[in-house]
Tab-separated table of N, CA, C and O in Angstrom:
chain	number	residue	atom	x	y	z
D	361	UNK	N	4.832	13.493	0.388
D	361	UNK	CA	4.161	13.704	-0.848
D	361	UNK	C	2.987	15.155	-0.707
D	361	UNK	O	2.602	15.143	0.747
D	362	UNK	N	3.340	16.079	-1.351
D	362	UNK	CA	2.474	17.098	-1.144
D	362	UNK	C	1.416	17.373	-2.456
D	362	UNK	O	2.183	17.505	-3.312
D	363	UNK	N	0.255	17.497	-2.001
D	363	UNK	CA	-0.992	17.536	-3.066
D	363	UNK	C	-1.435	18.823	-2.858
D	363	UNK	O	-1.787	19.224	-1.884
D	364	UNK	N	-2.143	19.358	-4.011
D	364	UNK	CA	-3.065	20.456	-4.003
D	364	UNK	C	-4.284	20.140	-4.683
D	364	UNK	O	-4.234	19.593	-5.725
D	365	UNK	N	-5.470	20.331	-3.962
D	365	UNK	CA	-6.684	19.882	-4.224
D	365	UNK	C	-7.505	20.794	-4.167
D	365	UNK	O	-7.420	21.819	-3.324
D	366	UNK	N	-8.640	20.965	-5.300
D	366	UNK	CA	-9.831	22.228	-5.054
D	366	UNK	C	-10.294	21.994	-3.670
D	366	UNK	O	-10.847	23.191	-3.211
D	367	UNK	N	-10.708	20.714	-3.185
D	367	UNK	CA	-11.641	20.462	-2.120
D	367	UNK	C	-10.802	20.647	-0.861
D	367	UNK	O	-11.542	21.386	0.340
D	368	UNK	N	-9.874	20.127	-0.753
D	368	UNK	CA	-8.916	20.174	0.571
D	368	UNK	C	-7.909	21.008	0.664
D	368	UNK	O	-7.263	21.304	1.845
D	369	UNK	N	-7.671	21.596	-0.382
D	369	UNK	CA	-6.328	22.601	-0.366
D	369	UNK	C	-4.927	21.898	-0.502
D	369	UNK	O	-5.097	21.004	-1.202
D	370	UNK	N	-4.026	22.222	0.278
D	370	UNK	CA	-2.944	21.457	0.058
D	370	UNK	C	-2.727	20.805	1.418
D	370	UNK	O	-3.032	21.155	2.413
D	371	UNK	N	-2.388	19.391	0.926
D	371	UNK	CA	-2.218	18.372	1.939
D	371	UNK	C	-0.700	17.518	1.841
D	371	UNK	O	-0.249	17.763	0.879
D	372	UNK	N	-0.311	17.256	3.034
D	372	UNK	CA	0.291	16.285	3.186
D	372	UNK	C	0.803	14.791	3.551
D	372	UNK	O	-0.221	14.661	4.229
D	373	UNK	N	1.544	14.159	3.030
D	373	UNK	CA	1.531	12.721	3.491
D	373	UNK	C	2.793	12.102	3.629
D	373	UNK	O	3.628	12.425	2.394
D	374	UNK	N	3.246	11.313	4.362
D	374	UNK	CA	4.738	10.640	4.190
D	374	UNK	C	4.161	9.289	4.561
D	374	UNK	O	3.417	8.471	4.769
D	375	UNK	N	5.246	8.404	3.712
D	375	UNK	CA	4.990	6.888	3.726
D	375	UNK	C	6.243	6.124	3.328
D	375	UNK	O	7.173	6.820	2.977
D	376	UNK	N	6.054	4.985	3.488
D	376	UNK	CA	7.164	4.240	2.943
D	376	UNK	C	6.758	2.660	2.909
D	376	UNK	O	5.443	2.361	2.907
D	377	UNK	N	7.343	1.871	2.013
D	377	UNK	CA	7.153	0.417	1.911
D	377	UNK	C	8.310	-0.611	1.948
D	377	UNK	O	9.393	-0.060	1.668
D	378	UNK	N	8.113	-1.752	2.314
D	378	UNK	CA	9.361	-2.823	2.367
D	378	UNK	C	8.775	-3.922	1.353
D	378	UNK	O	7.736	-4.397	1.491
D	379	UNK	N	9.555	-4.271	0.356
D	379	UNK	CA	9.278	-5.191	-0.494
D	379	UNK	C	10.358	-6.607	-0.426
D	379	UNK	O	11.469	-6.141	-0.262
D	380	UNK	N	9.702	-7.675	-0.478
D	380	UNK	CA	10.779	-8.971	-0.362
D	380	UNK	C	10.019	-9.798	-1.030
D	380	UNK	O	8.940	-10.285	-1.158
D	381	UNK	N	10.863	-10.366	-2.130
D	381	UNK	CA	10.607	-11.963	-2.890
D	381	UNK	C	11.704	-12.744	-2.923
D	381	UNK	O	12.893	-12.308	-2.620
D	382	UNK	N	11.450	-14.050	-3.174
D	382	UNK	CA	12.358	-14.893	-3.473
D	382	UNK	C	12.124	-15.673	-4.819
D	382	UNK	O	10.955	-16.350	-4.632
D	383	UNK	N	12.950	-15.886	-5.681
D	383	UNK	CA	12.545	-16.255	-7.076
D	383	UNK	C	12.928	-17.652	-6.444
D	383	UNK	O	14.044	-18.247	-6.401
D	384	UNK	N	11.723	-18.848	-6.850
D	384	UNK	CA	11.921	-20.112	-6.631
D	384	UNK	C	12.423	-20.958	-7.845
D	384	UNK	O	13.331	-21.630	-7.774
D	385	UNK	N	11.796	-20.503	-9.016
D	385	UNK	CA	12.069	-20.919	-10.196
D	385	UNK	C	12.303	-19.556	-11.165
D	385	UNK	O	12.058	-18.417	-10.679
D	386	UNK	N	12.448	-19.888	-12.216
D	386	UNK	CA	12.680	-18.864	-13.341
D	386	UNK	C	11.120	-18.223	-13.442
D	386	UNK	O	11.023	-17.068	-13.820
D	387	UNK	N	10.110	-19.070	-13.216
D	387	UNK	CA	8.757	-18.601	-13.402
D	387	UNK	C	8.059	-18.183	-12.227
D	387	UNK	O	6.941	-17.436	-12.171
D	388	UNK	N	8.370	-18.706	-11.294
D	388	UNK	CA	7.760	-18.480	-9.750
D	388	UNK	C	8.405	-17.898	-8.974
D	388	UNK	O	9.409	-17.994	-8.184
D	389	UNK	N	7.763	-16.790	-8.265
D	389	UNK	CA	8.103	-15.792	-7.240
D	389	UNK	C	7.130	-15.516	-6.144
D	389	UNK	O	6.306	-14.669	-6.352
D	390	UNK	N	7.200	-15.950	-5.015
D	390	UNK	CA	6.285	-15.625	-3.825
D	390	UNK	C	7.114	-14.132	-3.259
D	390	UNK	O	8.237	-13.931	-3.631
D	391	UNK	N	6.235	-13.085	-3.015
D	391	UNK	CA	6.467	-11.939	-2.445
D	391	UNK	C	5.607	-11.527	-1.138
D	391	UNK	O	4.502	-11.994	-0.934
D	392	UNK	N	6.189	-10.360	-0.558
D	392	UNK	CA	5.498	-9.799	0.505
D	392	UNK	C	5.717	-8.326	0.454
D	392	UNK	O	6.777	-7.894	0.156
D	393	UNK	N	4.592	-7.686	0.669
D	393	UNK	CA	4.610	-6.210	0.904
D	393	UNK	C	4.419	-5.399	2.240
D	393	UNK	O	3.298	-5.991	2.615
D	394	UNK	N	5.107	-4.591	2.826
D	394	UNK	CA	4.511	-3.857	4.235
D	394	UNK	C	4.370	-2.514	3.437
D	394	UNK	O	5.525	-1.917	3.227
D	395	UNK	N	3.514	-1.735	3.756
D	395	UNK	CA	3.624	-0.049	3.716
D	395	UNK	C	2.649	0.623	4.579
D	395	UNK	O	1.667	0.116	5.161
D	396	UNK	N	3.215	1.904	4.728
D	396	UNK	CA	2.631	2.813	5.796
D	396	UNK	C	2.370	3.986	5.059
D	396	UNK	O	3.631	4.633	4.446
D	397	UNK	N	1.228	4.546	5.412
D	397	UNK	CA	1.275	6.057	4.881
D	397	UNK	C	0.783	6.972	5.908
D	397	UNK	O	-0.336	6.579	6.569
D	398	UNK	N	1.007	8.208	6.101
D	398	UNK	CA	0.625	9.023	7.534
D	398	UNK	C	-0.024	10.044	6.716
D	398	UNK	O	0.505	11.099	5.936
D	399	UNK	N	-1.215	10.358	6.589
D	399	UNK	CA	-2.088	11.392	5.943
D	399	UNK	C	-2.168	12.507	7.001
D	399	UNK	O	-3.330	12.190	7.752
D	400	UNK	N	-1.466	13.509	7.215
D	400	UNK	CA	-1.366	14.372	8.436
D	400	UNK	C	-2.560	15.473	8.506
D	400	UNK	O	-2.816	15.900	9.415
D	401	UNK	N	-2.990	15.627	7.229
D	401	UNK	CA	-4.019	16.576	6.985
D	401	UNK	C	-5.466	15.924	7.025
D	401	UNK	O	-6.443	16.650	6.436
D	402	UNK	N	-5.472	14.573	6.895
D	402	UNK	CA	-6.892	14.256	6.921
D	402	UNK	C	-7.683	13.293	8.168
D	402	UNK	O	-6.619	13.267	9.087
D	403	UNK	N	-8.875	13.178	8.186
D	403	UNK	CA	-9.289	12.464	9.443
D	403	UNK	C	-8.826	11.326	9.602
D	403	UNK	O	-8.638	10.785	10.461
D	404	UNK	N	-8.482	10.520	8.427
D	404	UNK	CA	-7.641	9.139	8.611
D	404	UNK	C	-6.153	9.370	8.476
D	404	UNK	O	-5.775	9.918	8.004
D	405	UNK	N	-5.623	9.413	9.802
D	405	UNK	CA	-4.319	9.713	10.132
D	405	UNK	C	-3.440	8.756	9.575
D	405	UNK	O	-2.436	9.267	8.873
D	406	UNK	N	-3.390	7.391	9.601
D	406	UNK	CA	-2.636	6.500	9.142
D	406	UNK	C	-3.212	5.229	8.321
D	406	UNK	O	-4.315	4.998	8.873
D	407	UNK	N	-2.495	4.673	7.441
D	407	UNK	CA	-2.918	3.338	6.674
D	407	UNK	C	-1.849	2.572	6.836
D	407	UNK	O	-0.773	3.178	6.279
D	408	UNK	N	-1.870	1.368	7.070
D	408	UNK	CA	-0.993	0.473	6.940
D	408	UNK	C	-1.534	-0.999	6.068
D	408	UNK	O	-2.867	-1.141	6.314
D	409	UNK	N	-0.889	-1.518	5.409
D	409	UNK	CA	-1.124	-2.857	4.582
D	409	UNK	C	-0.151	-3.732	4.587
D	409	UNK	O	1.237	-3.369	4.490
D	410	UNK	N	-0.471	-4.703	4.794
D	410	UNK	CA	0.220	-6.159	4.521
D	410	UNK	C	-0.224	-7.169	3.092
D	410	UNK	O	-1.280	-7.170	3.053
D	411	UNK	N	0.604	-7.300	2.169
D	411	UNK	CA	0.194	-7.896	0.989
D	411	UNK	C	0.986	-9.196	0.854
D	411	UNK	O	2.304	-9.282	0.951
D	412	UNK	N	0.458	-10.191	0.582
D	412	UNK	CA	1.269	-11.461	0.016
D	412	UNK	C	0.971	-11.754	-1.124
D	412	UNK	O	-0.386	-11.809	-1.541
D	413	UNK	N	1.596	-12.354	-1.971
D	413	UNK	CA	1.496	-12.702	-3.321
D	413	UNK	C	2.294	-13.816	-3.881
D	413	UNK	O	3.405	-13.962	-3.271
D	414	UNK	N	1.921	-13.982	-5.034
D	414	UNK	CA	2.548	-15.161	-5.979
D	414	UNK	C	2.728	-14.479	-7.200
D	414	UNK	O	1.728	-14.327	-7.752
D	415	UNK	N	3.778	-14.370	-7.992
D	415	UNK	CA	4.069	-13.854	-9.306
D	415	UNK	C	4.407	-15.181	-10.257
D	415	UNK	O	5.295	-15.878	-9.891
D	416	UNK	N	3.632	-15.281	-11.234
D	416	UNK	CA	4.113	-16.322	-12.389
D	416	UNK	C	4.156	-15.567	-13.767
D	416	UNK	O	3.677	-14.896	-14.260
D	417	UNK	N	5.831	-16.070	-14.263
D	417	UNK	CA	6.213	-15.403	-15.277
D	417	UNK	C	5.555	-16.332	-16.719
D	417	UNK	O	6.540	-17.458	-16.552
D	418	UNK	N	4.809	-16.398	-17.389
D	418	UNK	CA	4.410	-17.110	-18.509
D	418	UNK	C	5.518	-16.968	-19.636
D	418	UNK	O	5.991	-18.081	-20.090
D	419	UNK	N	6.067	-15.863	-20.095
D	419	UNK	CA	7.229	-15.688	-20.988
D	419	UNK	C	7.746	-14.160	-20.666
D	419	UNK	O	7.245	-13.605	-19.693
D	420	UNK	N	8.540	-13.712	-21.518
D	420	UNK	CA	9.055	-12.449	-21.294
D	420	UNK	C	8.155	-11.229	-21.225
D	420	UNK	O	8.517	-10.162	-20.630
D	421	UNK	N	6.995	-11.386	-22.042
D	421	UNK	CA	6.073	-10.158	-22.045
D	421	UNK	C	4.775	-10.659	-21.509
D	421	UNK	O	3.554	-9.753	-21.410
D	422	UNK	N	4.527	-11.790	-20.564
D	422	UNK	CA	3.404	-11.953	-19.805
D	422	UNK	C	3.753	-12.461	-18.463
D	422	UNK	O	4.269	-13.567	-18.163
D	423	UNK	N	3.086	-11.780	-17.494
D	423	UNK	CA	2.962	-12.132	-16.065
D	423	UNK	C	1.717	-12.232	-15.258
D	423	UNK	O	1.027	-11.367	-15.706
D	424	UNK	N	1.254	-12.861	-14.596
D	424	UNK	CA	0.343	-12.733	-13.645
D	424	UNK	C	0.475	-12.784	-12.358
D	424	UNK	O	1.520	-13.567	-11.653
D	425	UNK	N	-0.185	-12.322	-11.533
D	425	UNK	CA	0.153	-12.016	-9.965
D	425	UNK	C	-1.054	-12.523	-9.443
D	425	UNK	O	-2.384	-11.959	-9.874
D	426	UNK	N	-1.034	-13.074	-8.209
D	426	UNK	CA	-2.134	-13.336	-7.353
D	426	UNK	C	-1.617	-12.911	-5.913
D	426	UNK	O	-0.590	-13.183	-5.555
D	427	UNK	N	-2.589	-12.067	-5.292
D	427	UNK	CA	-2.211	-10.893	-4.200
D	427	UNK	C	-3.386	-10.921	-3.310
D	427	UNK	O	-4.640	-10.852	-3.561
D	428	UNK	N	-3.324	-11.098	-2.117
D	428	UNK	CA	-4.032	-10.777	-0.926
D	428	UNK	C	-3.408	-9.900	-0.079
D	428	UNK	O	-2.343	-9.384	0.122
D	429	UNK	N	-4.505	-8.686	0.170
D	429	UNK	CA	-4.057	-7.577	1.098
D	429	UNK	C	-5.043	-7.404	2.283
D	429	UNK	O	-6.003	-7.719	2.075
D	430	UNK	N	-4.245	-6.920	3.258
D	430	UNK	CA	-4.860	-6.396	4.474
D	430	UNK	C	-4.648	-5.037	5.149
D	430	UNK	O	-3.407	-5.049	5.029
D	431	UNK	N	-5.599	-4.415	5.049
D	431	UNK	CA	-5.171	-2.886	5.201
D	431	UNK	C	-6.078	-2.233	6.464
D	431	UNK	O	-7.154	-2.773	6.616
D	432	UNK	N	-5.281	-1.681	7.120
D	432	UNK	CA	-5.944	-1.041	8.413
D	432	UNK	C	-5.791	0.499	8.225
D	432	UNK	O	-4.557	1.059	8.279
D	433	UNK	N	-6.812	1.111	8.824
D	433	UNK	CA	-6.651	2.658	9.053
D	433	UNK	C	-6.689	2.823	10.364
D	433	UNK	O	-7.886	2.280	11.226
D	434	UNK	N	-6.243	3.849	10.861
D	434	UNK	CA	-6.387	4.373	12.215
D	434	UNK	C	-6.551	5.828	11.953
D	434	UNK	O	-5.969	6.727	11.328
D	435	UNK	N	-7.497	6.354	13.160
D	435	UNK	CA	-7.755	7.645	13.114
D	435	UNK	C	-7.606	8.235	14.548
D	435	UNK	O	-8.276	7.839	15.357
D	436	UNK	N	-6.778	9.415	14.704
D	436	UNK	CA	-6.710	9.703	16.159
D	436	UNK	C	-7.253	11.107	16.580
D	436	UNK	O	-7.223	11.612	17.386
D	437	UNK	N	-7.946	11.683	15.370
D	437	UNK	CA	-8.477	13.188	15.404
D	437	UNK	C	-9.744	12.683	15.960
D	437	UNK	O	-10.475	11.757	15.302
D	438	UNK	N	-10.382	13.418	16.838
D	438	UNK	CA	-11.884	13.211	17.363
D	438	UNK	C	-12.681	13.686	16.127
D	438	UNK	O	-12.594	14.546	15.697
D	439	UNK	N	-13.847	13.113	16.480
D	439	UNK	CA	-14.951	13.742	15.706
D	439	UNK	C	-15.633	14.719	16.179
D	439	UNK	O	-15.695	15.195	17.397
D	440	UNK	N	-15.966	15.715	15.548
D	440	UNK	CA	-16.378	17.132	15.882
D	440	UNK	C	-17.754	16.959	16.652
D	440	UNK	O	-18.634	16.296	15.982
D	441	UNK	N	-18.021	17.842	17.547
D	441	UNK	CA	-19.236	17.755	18.203
D	441	UNK	C	-20.102	19.047	18.061
D	441	UNK	O	-19.652	19.987	17.886
D	442	UNK	N	-21.094	18.612	17.352
D	442	UNK	CA	-21.994	19.448	16.724
D	442	UNK	C	-23.378	19.936	17.825
D	442	UNK	O	-23.911	19.089	18.428
């Protein structure tokens, strides 16, 4: 992803995700998501998150999801010495 911002200028990010779910019944689906984003132009170099959730379908137009997320960020750029 390439973005242009007035404060940061042009920045680049790479990432991807993996989603898996298993439909237990017509209404109930547990699922999991893993995603990774690499912000090469920011101080936070990468972010990883793991999500687990449960999707319940009331009818064709109403769905509710319960989700838990654990996210971790890693920085490998040293802090500037002033």
